Amino acid sequence: MAAARGDLLLMAGGIRSGSLNERLIGCAADIANDLGLRTTRLSLSDYPLPLFGAEALTIDEVPEALALKAMFRSHGGVILASPEHNGSVTAMLKNAIDWMSCPSRGEAPQTYGAFRRKAFGLVSASSSPFGGLRGLSQLRHILTTVQALVVPEQLSVPHAHRAFDARGRLADPMLAGLLADLVRSVMEVARA
Ligand SMILES: Cc1cc2nc3c(=O)[nH]c(=O)nc-3n(C[C@H](O)[C@H](O)[C@H](O)COP(=O)(O)O)c2cc1C
């Protein structure tokens, strides 16, 4: 069944085996499913993209970029979990955003079909005491530039290597509650 405005897309900004951010995405997906939402989980490993700008390619020449952009376009709400690399968003996620920001055949420049007026919620997990917080400020800036509606709620999970219980859920009820608030907020904006 095709995705709809009320459906939620969830994706981590990295593809490391055992990724803490992928685990956090799993928690958000569980919450969304408990709320009765239809969800789609994506992995960037299924969309191997060339390095943006390295070759003179248009998005129409990169089927993986077109496919990823179509997935984002078809959902009203998106939750991204980004690892923090050197205080910023991962190169892999920035690369994917840069590709998806390109107009495809027939689109005017700066149409931003994958982002414009879509609701985005940002989370991060890191073994550090700050949980990847600095990377999310930059991700918010990037997404706002491509005209996404990024909800004010945000969650960074510190010491994330010990934040999940045996069932993969956030062990701290306060963090789990904040994640549920974020999921609800994204879907409220997506449906508005
Ligand atoms: C090159 C590099 C830079 C990193 N920079 C940061 C950083 O600035 N802040 C941070 O909290 N963690 C940093 N880390 C640690 C990762 O964020 C941490 O390993 C995290 O678990 C990665 O996310 P993942 O588990 O979803 O792959 C860095 C790791 C690498 C390899």
mmCIF file with all atom_site columns, C-alpha atoms and ligand atoms in Angstrom:
data_model
loop_
_atom_site.group_PDB
_atom_site.id
_atom_site.type_symbol
_atom_site.label_atom_id
_atom_site.label_alt_id
_atom_site.label_comp_id
_atom_site.label_asym_id
_atom_site.label_entity_id
_atom_site.label_seq_id
_atom_site.pdbx_PDB_ins_code
_atom_site.Cartn_x
_atom_site.Cartn_y
_atom_site.Cartn_z
_atom_site.occupancy
_atom_site.B_iso_or_equiv
_atom_site.pdbx_formal_charge
_atom_site.auth_seq_id
_atom_site.auth_comp_id
_atom_site.auth_asym_id
_atom_site.auth_atom_id
_atom_site.pdbx_PDB_model_num
ATOM   1   C CA  . MET A 1 1   ? 0.000  0.000  0.000   1.00 0.00 ? 1   MET A CA  1
ATOM   2   C CA  . ALA A 1 2   ? 1.350  3.476  -0.881  1.00 0.00 ? 2   ALA A CA  1
ATOM   3   C CA  . ALA A 1 3   ? 2.422  5.722  2.000   1.00 0.00 ? 3   ALA A CA  1
ATOM   4   C CA  . ALA A 1 4   ? 0.192  8.627  2.993   1.00 0.00 ? 4   ALA A CA  1
ATOM   5   C CA  . ARG A 1 5   ? 0.430  12.007 4.721   1.00 0.00 ? 5   ARG A CA  1
ATOM   6   C CA  . GLY A 1 6   ? -0.349 10.393 8.079   1.00 0.00 ? 6   GLY A CA  1
ATOM   7   C CA  . ASP A 1 7   ? 2.430  7.811  7.789   1.00 0.00 ? 7   ASP A CA  1
ATOM   8   C CA  . LEU A 1 8   ? 5.767  8.055  9.545   1.00 0.00 ? 8   LEU A CA  1
ATOM   9   C CA  . LEU A 1 9   ? 9.186  7.367  8.019   1.00 0.00 ? 9   LEU A CA  1
ATOM   10  C CA  . LEU A 1 10  ? 12.053 6.499  10.374  1.00 0.00 ? 10  LEU A CA  1
ATOM   11  C CA  . MET A 1 11  ? 15.729 6.407  9.484   1.00 0.00 ? 11  MET A CA  1
ATOM   12  C CA  . ALA A 1 12  ? 19.126 6.510  11.184  1.00 0.00 ? 12  ALA A CA  1
ATOM   13  C CA  . GLY A 1 13  ? 21.894 8.712  9.831   1.00 0.00 ? 13  GLY A CA  1
ATOM   14  C CA  . GLY A 1 14  ? 24.469 5.926  9.878   1.00 0.00 ? 14  GLY A CA  1
ATOM   15  C CA  . ILE A 1 15  ? 24.750 2.267  8.999   1.00 0.00 ? 15  ILE A CA  1
ATOM   16  C CA  . ARG A 1 16  ? 27.222 0.979  11.580  1.00 0.00 ? 16  ARG A CA  1
ATOM   17  C CA  . SER A 1 17  ? 26.532 -2.573 12.691  1.00 0.00 ? 17  SER A CA  1
ATOM   18  C CA  . GLY A 1 18  ? 25.108 -2.358 16.236  1.00 0.00 ? 18  GLY A CA  1
ATOM   19  C CA  . SER A 1 19  ? 24.271 1.328  15.775  1.00 0.00 ? 19  SER A CA  1
ATOM   20  C CA  . LEU A 1 20  ? 22.868 3.007  18.903  1.00 0.00 ? 20  LEU A CA  1
ATOM   21  C CA  . ASN A 1 21  ? 20.897 5.363  16.665  1.00 0.00 ? 21  ASN A CA  1
ATOM   22  C CA  . GLU A 1 22  ? 19.333 2.424  14.863  1.00 0.00 ? 22  GLU A CA  1
ATOM   23  C CA  . ARG A 1 23  ? 18.253 1.130  18.287  1.00 0.00 ? 23  ARG A CA  1
ATOM   24  C CA  . LEU A 1 24  ? 16.736 4.503  19.076  1.00 0.00 ? 24  LEU A CA  1
ATOM   25  C CA  . ILE A 1 25  ? 14.877 4.423  15.767  1.00 0.00 ? 25  ILE A CA  1
ATOM   26  C CA  . GLY A 1 26  ? 13.547 1.000  16.824  1.00 0.00 ? 26  GLY A CA  1
ATOM   27  C CA  . CYS A 1 27  ? 12.178 2.552  20.046  1.00 0.00 ? 27  CYS A CA  1
ATOM   28  C CA  . ALA A 1 28  ? 10.508 5.375  18.101  1.00 0.00 ? 28  ALA A CA  1
ATOM   29  C CA  . ALA A 1 29  ? 8.982  2.854  15.680  1.00 0.00 ? 29  ALA A CA  1
ATOM   30  C CA  . ASP A 1 30  ? 7.596  0.804  18.600  1.00 0.00 ? 30  ASP A CA  1
ATOM   31  C CA  . ILE A 1 31  ? 6.034  3.941  20.102  1.00 0.00 ? 31  ILE A CA  1
ATOM   32  C CA  . ALA A 1 32  ? 4.552  4.952  16.745  1.00 0.00 ? 32  ALA A CA  1
ATOM   33  C CA  . ASN A 1 33  ? 3.121  1.483  16.191  1.00 0.00 ? 33  ASN A CA  1
ATOM   34  C CA  . ASP A 1 34  ? 1.639  1.501  19.727  1.00 0.00 ? 34  ASP A CA  1
ATOM   35  C CA  . LEU A 1 35  ? -0.041 4.805  18.767  1.00 0.00 ? 35  LEU A CA  1
ATOM   36  C CA  . GLY A 1 36  ? -1.585 3.060  15.754  1.00 0.00 ? 36  GLY A CA  1
ATOM   37  C CA  . LEU A 1 37  ? 0.533  4.857  13.158  1.00 0.00 ? 37  LEU A CA  1
ATOM   38  C CA  . ARG A 1 38  ? 1.686  3.259  9.941   1.00 0.00 ? 38  ARG A CA  1
ATOM   39  C CA  . THR A 1 39  ? 5.486  3.325  9.839   1.00 0.00 ? 39  THR A CA  1
ATOM   40  C CA  . THR A 1 40  ? 8.251  2.715  7.322   1.00 0.00 ? 40  THR A CA  1
ATOM   41  C CA  . ARG A 1 41  ? 11.807 2.031  8.497   1.00 0.00 ? 41  ARG A CA  1
ATOM   42  C CA  . LEU A 1 42  ? 14.579 2.813  6.056   1.00 0.00 ? 42  LEU A CA  1
ATOM   43  C CA  . SER A 1 43  ? 18.289 2.102  6.171   1.00 0.00 ? 43  SER A CA  1
ATOM   44  C CA  . LEU A 1 44  ? 20.763 4.192  4.214   1.00 0.00 ? 44  LEU A CA  1
ATOM   45  C CA  . SER A 1 45  ? 22.565 0.921  3.478   1.00 0.00 ? 45  SER A CA  1
ATOM   46  C CA  . ASP A 1 46  ? 19.765 0.192  0.993   1.00 0.00 ? 46  ASP A CA  1
ATOM   47  C CA  . TYR A 1 47  ? 20.475 3.465  -0.838  1.00 0.00 ? 47  TYR A CA  1
ATOM   48  C CA  . PRO A 1 48  ? 24.186 3.551  -1.709  1.00 0.00 ? 48  PRO A CA  1
ATOM   49  C CA  . LEU A 1 49  ? 24.728 7.074  -3.005  1.00 0.00 ? 49  LEU A CA  1
ATOM   50  C CA  . PRO A 1 50  ? 27.763 8.557  -4.730  1.00 0.00 ? 50  PRO A CA  1
ATOM   51  C CA  . LEU A 1 51  ? 29.470 11.450 -2.969  1.00 0.00 ? 51  LEU A CA  1
ATOM   52  C CA  . PHE A 1 52  ? 27.449 14.504 -3.855  1.00 0.00 ? 52  PHE A CA  1
ATOM   53  C CA  . GLY A 1 53  ? 29.352 16.841 -6.172  1.00 0.00 ? 53  GLY A CA  1
ATOM   54  C CA  . ALA A 1 54  ? 32.206 14.427 -6.839  1.00 0.00 ? 54  ALA A CA  1
ATOM   55  C CA  . GLU A 1 55  ? 30.962 13.745 -10.352 1.00 0.00 ? 55  GLU A CA  1
ATOM   56  C CA  . ALA A 1 56  ? 28.803 15.798 -12.669 1.00 0.00 ? 56  ALA A CA  1
ATOM   57  C CA  . LEU A 1 57  ? 25.691 13.672 -12.113 1.00 0.00 ? 57  LEU A CA  1
ATOM   58  C CA  . THR A 1 58  ? 22.102 14.870 -11.886 1.00 0.00 ? 58  THR A CA  1
ATOM   59  C CA  . ILE A 1 59  ? 19.699 13.197 -9.478  1.00 0.00 ? 59  ILE A CA  1
ATOM   60  C CA  . ASP A 1 60  ? 17.908 11.667 -12.487 1.00 0.00 ? 60  ASP A CA  1
ATOM   61  C CA  . GLU A 1 61  ? 21.089 9.676  -13.181 1.00 0.00 ? 61  GLU A CA  1
ATOM   62  C CA  . VAL A 1 62  ? 21.195 8.207  -9.649  1.00 0.00 ? 62  VAL A CA  1
ATOM   63  C CA  . PRO A 1 63  ? 18.311 5.739  -9.167  1.00 0.00 ? 63  PRO A CA  1
ATOM   64  C CA  . GLU A 1 64  ? 19.063 5.290  -5.440  1.00 0.00 ? 64  GLU A CA  1
ATOM   65  C CA  . ALA A 1 65  ? 18.765 9.045  -4.853  1.00 0.00 ? 65  ALA A CA  1
ATOM   66  C CA  . LEU A 1 66  ? 15.484 9.167  -6.763  1.00 0.00 ? 66  LEU A CA  1
ATOM   67  C CA  . ALA A 1 67  ? 14.159 6.188  -4.780  1.00 0.00 ? 67  ALA A CA  1
ATOM   68  C CA  . LEU A 1 68  ? 15.146 7.694  -1.423  1.00 0.00 ? 68  LEU A CA  1
ATOM   69  C CA  . LYS A 1 69  ? 13.637 11.035 -2.362  1.00 0.00 ? 69  LYS A CA  1
ATOM   70  C CA  . ALA A 1 70  ? 10.399 9.301  -3.391  1.00 0.00 ? 70  ALA A CA  1
ATOM   71  C CA  . MET A 1 71  ? 10.233 7.580  0.014   1.00 0.00 ? 71  MET A CA  1
ATOM   72  C CA  . PHE A 1 72  ? 10.623 10.878 1.852   1.00 0.00 ? 72  PHE A CA  1
ATOM   73  C CA  . ARG A 1 73  ? 8.165  12.626 -0.443  1.00 0.00 ? 73  ARG A CA  1
ATOM   74  C CA  . SER A 1 74  ? 5.450  10.020 0.161   1.00 0.00 ? 74  SER A CA  1
ATOM   75  C CA  . HIS A 1 75  ? 5.461  10.355 3.966   1.00 0.00 ? 75  HIS A CA  1
ATOM   76  C CA  . GLY A 1 76  ? 4.060  13.279 5.939   1.00 0.00 ? 76  GLY A CA  1
ATOM   77  C CA  . GLY A 1 77  ? 6.305  12.775 8.958   1.00 0.00 ? 77  GLY A CA  1
ATOM   78  C CA  . VAL A 1 78  ? 9.943  11.751 9.308   1.00 0.00 ? 78  VAL A CA  1
ATOM   79  C CA  . ILE A 1 79  ? 12.031 10.871 12.345  1.00 0.00 ? 79  ILE A CA  1
ATOM   80  C CA  . LEU A 1 80  ? 15.804 10.968 11.901  1.00 0.00 ? 80  LEU A CA  1
ATOM   81  C CA  . ALA A 1 81  ? 18.306 9.607  14.426  1.00 0.00 ? 81  ALA A CA  1
ATOM   82  C CA  . SER A 1 82  ? 21.740 10.999 13.715  1.00 0.00 ? 82  SER A CA  1
ATOM   83  C CA  . PRO A 1 83  ? 25.039 9.907  15.198  1.00 0.00 ? 83  PRO A CA  1
ATOM   84  C CA  . GLU A 1 84  ? 27.316 12.852 15.972  1.00 0.00 ? 84  GLU A CA  1
ATOM   85  C CA  . HIS A 1 85  ? 30.650 12.970 14.175  1.00 0.00 ? 85  HIS A CA  1
ATOM   86  C CA  . ASN A 1 86  ? 33.068 15.689 15.272  1.00 0.00 ? 86  ASN A CA  1
ATOM   87  C CA  . GLY A 1 87  ? 30.250 17.800 16.634  1.00 0.00 ? 87  GLY A CA  1
ATOM   88  C CA  . SER A 1 88  ? 28.142 17.545 13.510  1.00 0.00 ? 88  SER A CA  1
ATOM   89  C CA  . VAL A 1 89  ? 25.762 15.423 11.480  1.00 0.00 ? 89  VAL A CA  1
ATOM   90  C CA  . THR A 1 90  ? 27.206 12.346 9.741   1.00 0.00 ? 90  THR A CA  1
ATOM   91  C CA  . ALA A 1 91  ? 28.672 12.827 6.282   1.00 0.00 ? 91  ALA A CA  1
ATOM   92  C CA  . MET A 1 92  ? 26.412 10.030 5.085   1.00 0.00 ? 92  MET A CA  1
ATOM   93  C CA  . LEU A 1 93  ? 23.223 11.778 6.198   1.00 0.00 ? 93  LEU A CA  1
ATOM   94  C CA  . LYS A 1 94  ? 24.330 15.165 4.833   1.00 0.00 ? 94  LYS A CA  1
ATOM   95  C CA  . ASN A 1 95  ? 25.156 13.464 1.530   1.00 0.00 ? 95  ASN A CA  1
ATOM   96  C CA  . ALA A 1 96  ? 21.676 11.923 1.380   1.00 0.00 ? 96  ALA A CA  1
ATOM   97  C CA  . ILE A 1 97  ? 20.018 15.266 2.191   1.00 0.00 ? 97  ILE A CA  1
ATOM   98  C CA  . ASP A 1 98  ? 22.080 17.024 -0.477  1.00 0.00 ? 98  ASP A CA  1
ATOM   99  C CA  . TRP A 1 99  ? 21.003 14.463 -3.085  1.00 0.00 ? 99  TRP A CA  1
ATOM   100 C CA  . MET A 1 100 ? 17.337 14.655 -2.078  1.00 0.00 ? 100 MET A CA  1
ATOM   101 C CA  . SER A 1 101 ? 17.414 18.462 -2.156  1.00 0.00 ? 101 SER A CA  1
ATOM   102 C CA  . CYS A 1 102 ? 18.088 18.373 -5.912  1.00 0.00 ? 102 CYS A CA  1
ATOM   103 C CA  . PRO A 1 103 ? 15.215 18.978 -8.296  1.00 0.00 ? 103 PRO A CA  1
ATOM   104 C CA  . SER A 1 104 ? 14.430 15.926 -10.382 1.00 0.00 ? 104 SER A CA  1
ATOM   105 C CA  . ARG A 1 105 ? 13.231 16.059 -13.982 1.00 0.00 ? 105 ARG A CA  1
ATOM   106 C CA  . GLY A 1 106 ? 10.362 18.534 -14.373 1.00 0.00 ? 106 GLY A CA  1
ATOM   107 C CA  . GLU A 1 107 ? 10.805 20.128 -10.925 1.00 0.00 ? 107 GLU A CA  1
ATOM   108 C CA  . ALA A 1 108 ? 11.729 23.778 -10.499 1.00 0.00 ? 108 ALA A CA  1
ATOM   109 C CA  . PRO A 1 109 ? 14.916 24.546 -8.528  1.00 0.00 ? 109 PRO A CA  1
ATOM   110 C CA  . GLN A 1 110 ? 14.425 24.706 -4.765  1.00 0.00 ? 110 GLN A CA  1
ATOM   111 C CA  . THR A 1 111 ? 11.196 22.736 -4.880  1.00 0.00 ? 111 THR A CA  1
ATOM   112 C CA  . TYR A 1 112 ? 12.548 20.584 -2.035  1.00 0.00 ? 112 TYR A CA  1
ATOM   113 C CA  . GLY A 1 113 ? 9.893  17.930 -2.615  1.00 0.00 ? 113 GLY A CA  1
ATOM   114 C CA  . ALA A 1 114 ? 11.394 15.543 -0.047  1.00 0.00 ? 114 ALA A CA  1
ATOM   115 C CA  . PHE A 1 115 ? 11.322 18.171 2.708   1.00 0.00 ? 115 PHE A CA  1
ATOM   116 C CA  . ARG A 1 116 ? 9.079  21.152 2.058   1.00 0.00 ? 116 ARG A CA  1
ATOM   117 C CA  . ARG A 1 117 ? 6.368  21.447 4.714   1.00 0.00 ? 117 ARG A CA  1
ATOM   118 C CA  . LYS A 1 118 ? 7.034  17.925 5.977   1.00 0.00 ? 118 LYS A CA  1
ATOM   119 C CA  . ALA A 1 119 ? 7.235  17.362 9.700   1.00 0.00 ? 119 ALA A CA  1
ATOM   120 C CA  . PHE A 1 120 ? 10.623 16.227 10.975  1.00 0.00 ? 120 PHE A CA  1
ATOM   121 C CA  . GLY A 1 121 ? 11.601 15.061 14.446  1.00 0.00 ? 121 GLY A CA  1
ATOM   122 C CA  . LEU A 1 122 ? 15.270 14.774 15.419  1.00 0.00 ? 122 LEU A CA  1
ATOM   123 C CA  . VAL A 1 123 ? 16.869 12.374 17.892  1.00 0.00 ? 123 VAL A CA  1
ATOM   124 C CA  . SER A 1 124 ? 20.378 11.181 18.582  1.00 0.00 ? 124 SER A CA  1
ATOM   125 C CA  . ALA A 1 125 ? 22.200 8.634  20.687  1.00 0.00 ? 125 ALA A CA  1
ATOM   126 C CA  . SER A 1 126 ? 25.816 8.589  21.710  1.00 0.00 ? 126 SER A CA  1
ATOM   127 C CA  . SER A 1 127 ? 27.922 7.006  24.372  1.00 0.00 ? 127 SER A CA  1
ATOM   128 C CA  . SER A 1 128 ? 29.089 10.525 25.255  1.00 0.00 ? 128 SER A CA  1
ATOM   129 C CA  . PRO A 1 129 ? 27.542 12.545 28.138  1.00 0.00 ? 129 PRO A CA  1
ATOM   130 C CA  . PHE A 1 130 ? 25.858 14.925 25.663  1.00 0.00 ? 130 PHE A CA  1
ATOM   131 C CA  . GLY A 1 131 ? 24.185 12.276 23.529  1.00 0.00 ? 131 GLY A CA  1
ATOM   132 C CA  . GLY A 1 132 ? 24.976 13.865 20.163  1.00 0.00 ? 132 GLY A CA  1
ATOM   133 C CA  . LEU A 1 133 ? 23.178 17.105 20.948  1.00 0.00 ? 133 LEU A CA  1
ATOM   134 C CA  . ARG A 1 134 ? 25.518 19.344 18.909  1.00 0.00 ? 134 ARG A CA  1
ATOM   135 C CA  . GLY A 1 135 ? 24.937 17.397 15.710  1.00 0.00 ? 135 GLY A CA  1
ATOM   136 C CA  . LEU A 1 136 ? 21.182 17.882 16.015  1.00 0.00 ? 136 LEU A CA  1
ATOM   137 C CA  . SER A 1 137 ? 21.505 21.698 16.054  1.00 0.00 ? 137 SER A CA  1
ATOM   138 C CA  . GLN A 1 138 ? 23.270 21.454 12.736  1.00 0.00 ? 138 GLN A CA  1
ATOM   139 C CA  . LEU A 1 139 ? 20.782 18.948 11.350  1.00 0.00 ? 139 LEU A CA  1
ATOM   140 C CA  . ARG A 1 140 ? 17.933 21.285 12.333  1.00 0.00 ? 140 ARG A CA  1
ATOM   141 C CA  . HIS A 1 141 ? 19.668 24.132 10.472  1.00 0.00 ? 141 HIS A CA  1
ATOM   142 C CA  . ILE A 1 142 ? 20.174 22.016 7.334   1.00 0.00 ? 142 ILE A CA  1
ATOM   143 C CA  . LEU A 1 143 ? 16.569 20.780 7.294   1.00 0.00 ? 143 LEU A CA  1
ATOM   144 C CA  . THR A 1 144 ? 15.192 24.260 7.869   1.00 0.00 ? 144 THR A CA  1
ATOM   145 C CA  . THR A 1 145 ? 17.238 25.448 4.893   1.00 0.00 ? 145 THR A CA  1
ATOM   146 C CA  . VAL A 1 146 ? 15.417 22.933 2.679   1.00 0.00 ? 146 VAL A CA  1
ATOM   147 C CA  . GLN A 1 147 ? 12.091 24.177 4.113   1.00 0.00 ? 147 GLN A CA  1
ATOM   148 C CA  . ALA A 1 148 ? 11.259 21.260 6.391   1.00 0.00 ? 148 ALA A CA  1
ATOM   149 C CA  . LEU A 1 149 ? 9.123  21.839 9.472   1.00 0.00 ? 149 LEU A CA  1
ATOM   150 C CA  . VAL A 1 150 ? 11.300 20.561 12.325  1.00 0.00 ? 150 VAL A CA  1
ATOM   151 C CA  . VAL A 1 151 ? 9.291  20.183 15.536  1.00 0.00 ? 151 VAL A CA  1
ATOM   152 C CA  . PRO A 1 152 ? 10.744 21.883 18.645  1.00 0.00 ? 152 PRO A CA  1
ATOM   153 C CA  . GLU A 1 153 ? 10.836 18.665 20.636  1.00 0.00 ? 153 GLU A CA  1
ATOM   154 C CA  . GLN A 1 154 ? 14.198 16.904 20.382  1.00 0.00 ? 154 GLN A CA  1
ATOM   155 C CA  . LEU A 1 155 ? 15.866 14.033 22.211  1.00 0.00 ? 155 LEU A CA  1
ATOM   156 C CA  . SER A 1 156 ? 19.538 13.215 22.703  1.00 0.00 ? 156 SER A CA  1
ATOM   157 C CA  . VAL A 1 157 ? 20.256 10.034 24.643  1.00 0.00 ? 157 VAL A CA  1
ATOM   158 C CA  . PRO A 1 158 ? 23.528 10.263 26.629  1.00 0.00 ? 158 PRO A CA  1
ATOM   159 C CA  . HIS A 1 159 ? 25.549 7.212  27.680  1.00 0.00 ? 159 HIS A CA  1
ATOM   160 C CA  . ALA A 1 160 ? 23.477 5.366  25.108  1.00 0.00 ? 160 ALA A CA  1
ATOM   161 C CA  . HIS A 1 161 ? 25.523 2.168  25.315  1.00 0.00 ? 161 HIS A CA  1
ATOM   162 C CA  . ARG A 1 162 ? 23.702 1.538  28.613  1.00 0.00 ? 162 ARG A CA  1
ATOM   163 C CA  . ALA A 1 163 ? 20.390 3.289  27.862  1.00 0.00 ? 163 ALA A CA  1
ATOM   164 C CA  . PHE A 1 164 ? 18.454 0.351  26.403  1.00 0.00 ? 164 PHE A CA  1
ATOM   165 C CA  . ASP A 1 165 ? 16.966 -2.571 28.309  1.00 0.00 ? 165 ASP A CA  1
ATOM   166 C CA  . ALA A 1 166 ? 17.050 -6.216 27.261  1.00 0.00 ? 166 ALA A CA  1
ATOM   167 C CA  . ARG A 1 167 ? 13.956 -5.695 25.070  1.00 0.00 ? 167 ARG A CA  1
ATOM   168 C CA  . GLY A 1 168 ? 15.628 -2.814 23.271  1.00 0.00 ? 168 GLY A CA  1
ATOM   169 C CA  . ARG A 1 169 ? 13.442 -0.176 24.948  1.00 0.00 ? 169 ARG A CA  1
ATOM   170 C CA  . LEU A 1 170 ? 14.738 3.002  26.594  1.00 0.00 ? 170 LEU A CA  1
ATOM   171 C CA  . ALA A 1 171 ? 15.270 2.015  30.218  1.00 0.00 ? 171 ALA A CA  1
ATOM   172 C CA  . ASP A 1 172 ? 14.689 5.556  31.559  1.00 0.00 ? 172 ASP A CA  1
ATOM   173 C CA  . PRO A 1 173 ? 10.914 6.258  31.572  1.00 0.00 ? 173 PRO A CA  1
ATOM   174 C CA  . MET A 1 174 ? 11.581 9.989  31.299  1.00 0.00 ? 174 MET A CA  1
ATOM   175 C CA  . LEU A 1 175 ? 13.512 9.514  28.034  1.00 0.00 ? 175 LEU A CA  1
ATOM   176 C CA  . ALA A 1 176 ? 10.838 7.126  26.744  1.00 0.00 ? 176 ALA A CA  1
ATOM   177 C CA  . GLY A 1 177 ? 8.174  9.735  27.560  1.00 0.00 ? 177 GLY A CA  1
ATOM   178 C CA  . LEU A 1 178 ? 10.113 12.464 25.745  1.00 0.00 ? 178 LEU A CA  1
ATOM   179 C CA  . LEU A 1 179 ? 10.437 10.221 22.697  1.00 0.00 ? 179 LEU A CA  1
ATOM   180 C CA  . ALA A 1 180 ? 6.683  9.541  22.740  1.00 0.00 ? 180 ALA A CA  1
ATOM   181 C CA  . ASP A 1 181 ? 6.011  13.306 22.960  1.00 0.00 ? 181 ASP A CA  1
ATOM   182 C CA  . LEU A 1 182 ? 8.268  13.857 19.946  1.00 0.00 ? 182 LEU A CA  1
ATOM   183 C CA  . VAL A 1 183 ? 6.525  11.163 17.873  1.00 0.00 ? 183 VAL A CA  1
ATOM   184 C CA  . ARG A 1 184 ? 3.114  12.667 18.710  1.00 0.00 ? 184 ARG A CA  1
ATOM   185 C CA  . SER A 1 185 ? 4.311  16.180 17.858  1.00 0.00 ? 185 SER A CA  1
ATOM   186 C CA  . VAL A 1 186 ? 5.677  15.100 14.463  1.00 0.00 ? 186 VAL A CA  1
ATOM   187 C CA  . MET A 1 187 ? 2.392  13.463 13.548  1.00 0.00 ? 187 MET A CA  1
ATOM   188 C CA  . GLU A 1 188 ? 0.328  16.452 14.729  1.00 0.00 ? 188 GLU A CA  1
ATOM   189 C CA  . VAL A 1 189 ? 2.325  18.729 12.426  1.00 0.00 ? 189 VAL A CA  1
ATOM   190 C CA  . ALA A 1 190 ? 2.255  16.170 9.595   1.00 0.00 ? 190 ALA A CA  1
ATOM   191 C CA  . ARG A 1 191 ? -1.549 16.013 9.730   1.00 0.00 ? 191 ARG A CA  1
ATOM   192 C CA  . ALA A 1 192 ? -2.121 19.754 10.166  1.00 0.00 ? 192 ALA A CA  1
HETATM 193 C C1  . LIG B 2 .   ? 35.246 10.102 13.604  1.00 0.00 ? 1   LIG B C1  1
HETATM 194 C C2  . LIG B 2 .   ? 34.309 10.049 14.770  1.00 0.00 ? 1   LIG B C2  1
HETATM 195 C C3  . LIG B 2 .   ? 33.892 11.214 15.364  1.00 0.00 ? 1   LIG B C3  1
HETATM 196 C C4  . LIG B 2 .   ? 33.015 11.186 16.449  1.00 0.00 ? 1   LIG B C4  1
HETATM 197 N N1  . LIG B 2 .   ? 32.590 12.359 16.987  1.00 0.00 ? 1   LIG B N1  1
HETATM 198 C C5  . LIG B 2 .   ? 31.715 12.334 18.003  1.00 0.00 ? 1   LIG B C5  1
HETATM 199 C C6  . LIG B 2 .   ? 31.209 13.533 18.536  1.00 0.00 ? 1   LIG B C6  1
HETATM 200 O O1  . LIG B 2 .   ? 31.534 14.611 18.123  1.00 0.00 ? 1   LIG B O1  1
HETATM 201 N N2  . LIG B 2 .   ? 30.311 13.446 19.544  1.00 0.00 ? 1   LIG B N2  1
HETATM 202 C C7  . LIG B 2 .   ? 29.883 12.243 20.054  1.00 0.00 ? 1   LIG B C7  1
HETATM 203 O O2  . LIG B 2 .   ? 29.049 12.223 20.944  1.00 0.00 ? 1   LIG B O2  1
HETATM 204 N N3  . LIG B 2 .   ? 30.357 11.082 19.549  1.00 0.00 ? 1   LIG B N3  1
HETATM 205 C C8  . LIG B 2 .   ? 31.248 11.106 18.547  1.00 0.00 ? 1   LIG B C8  1
HETATM 206 N N4  . LIG B 2 .   ? 31.707 9.948  18.015  1.00 0.00 ? 1   LIG B N4  1
HETATM 207 C C9  . LIG B 2 .   ? 31.218 8.705  18.583  1.00 0.00 ? 1   LIG B C9  1
HETATM 208 C C10 . LIG B 2 .   ? 29.933 8.260  17.894  1.00 0.00 ? 1   LIG B C10 1
HETATM 209 O O3  . LIG B 2 .   ? 28.953 9.231  17.879  1.00 0.00 ? 1   LIG B O3  1
HETATM 210 C C11 . LIG B 2 .   ? 29.399 7.061  18.630  1.00 0.00 ? 1   LIG B C11 1
HETATM 211 O O4  . LIG B 2 .   ? 30.274 6.004  18.357  1.00 0.00 ? 1   LIG B O4  1
HETATM 212 C C12 . LIG B 2 .   ? 27.994 6.671  18.263  1.00 0.00 ? 1   LIG B C12 1
HETATM 213 O O5  . LIG B 2 .   ? 27.710 5.470  18.903  1.00 0.00 ? 1   LIG B O5  1
HETATM 214 C C13 . LIG B 2 .   ? 27.836 6.500  16.780  1.00 0.00 ? 1   LIG B C13 1
HETATM 215 O O6  . LIG B 2 .   ? 26.492 6.271  16.495  1.00 0.00 ? 1   LIG B O6  1
HETATM 216 P P1  . LIG B 2 .   ? 25.978 4.817  16.098  1.00 0.00 ? 1   LIG B P1  1
HETATM 217 O O7  . LIG B 2 .   ? 26.142 3.934  17.311  1.00 0.00 ? 1   LIG B O7  1
HETATM 218 O O8  . LIG B 2 .   ? 24.529 5.024  15.744  1.00 0.00 ? 1   LIG B O8  1
HETATM 219 O O9  . LIG B 2 .   ? 26.801 4.335  14.947  1.00 0.00 ? 1   LIG B O9  1
HETATM 220 C C14 . LIG B 2 .   ? 32.561 9.951  16.940  1.00 0.00 ? 1   LIG B C14 1
HETATM 221 C C15 . LIG B 2 .   ? 32.997 8.770  16.333  1.00 0.00 ? 1   LIG B C15 1
HETATM 222 C C16 . LIG B 2 .   ? 33.850 8.812  15.259  1.00 0.00 ? 1   LIG B C16 1
HETATM 223 C C17 . LIG B 2 .   ? 34.281 7.527  14.615  1.00 0.00 ? 1   LIG B C17 1
#
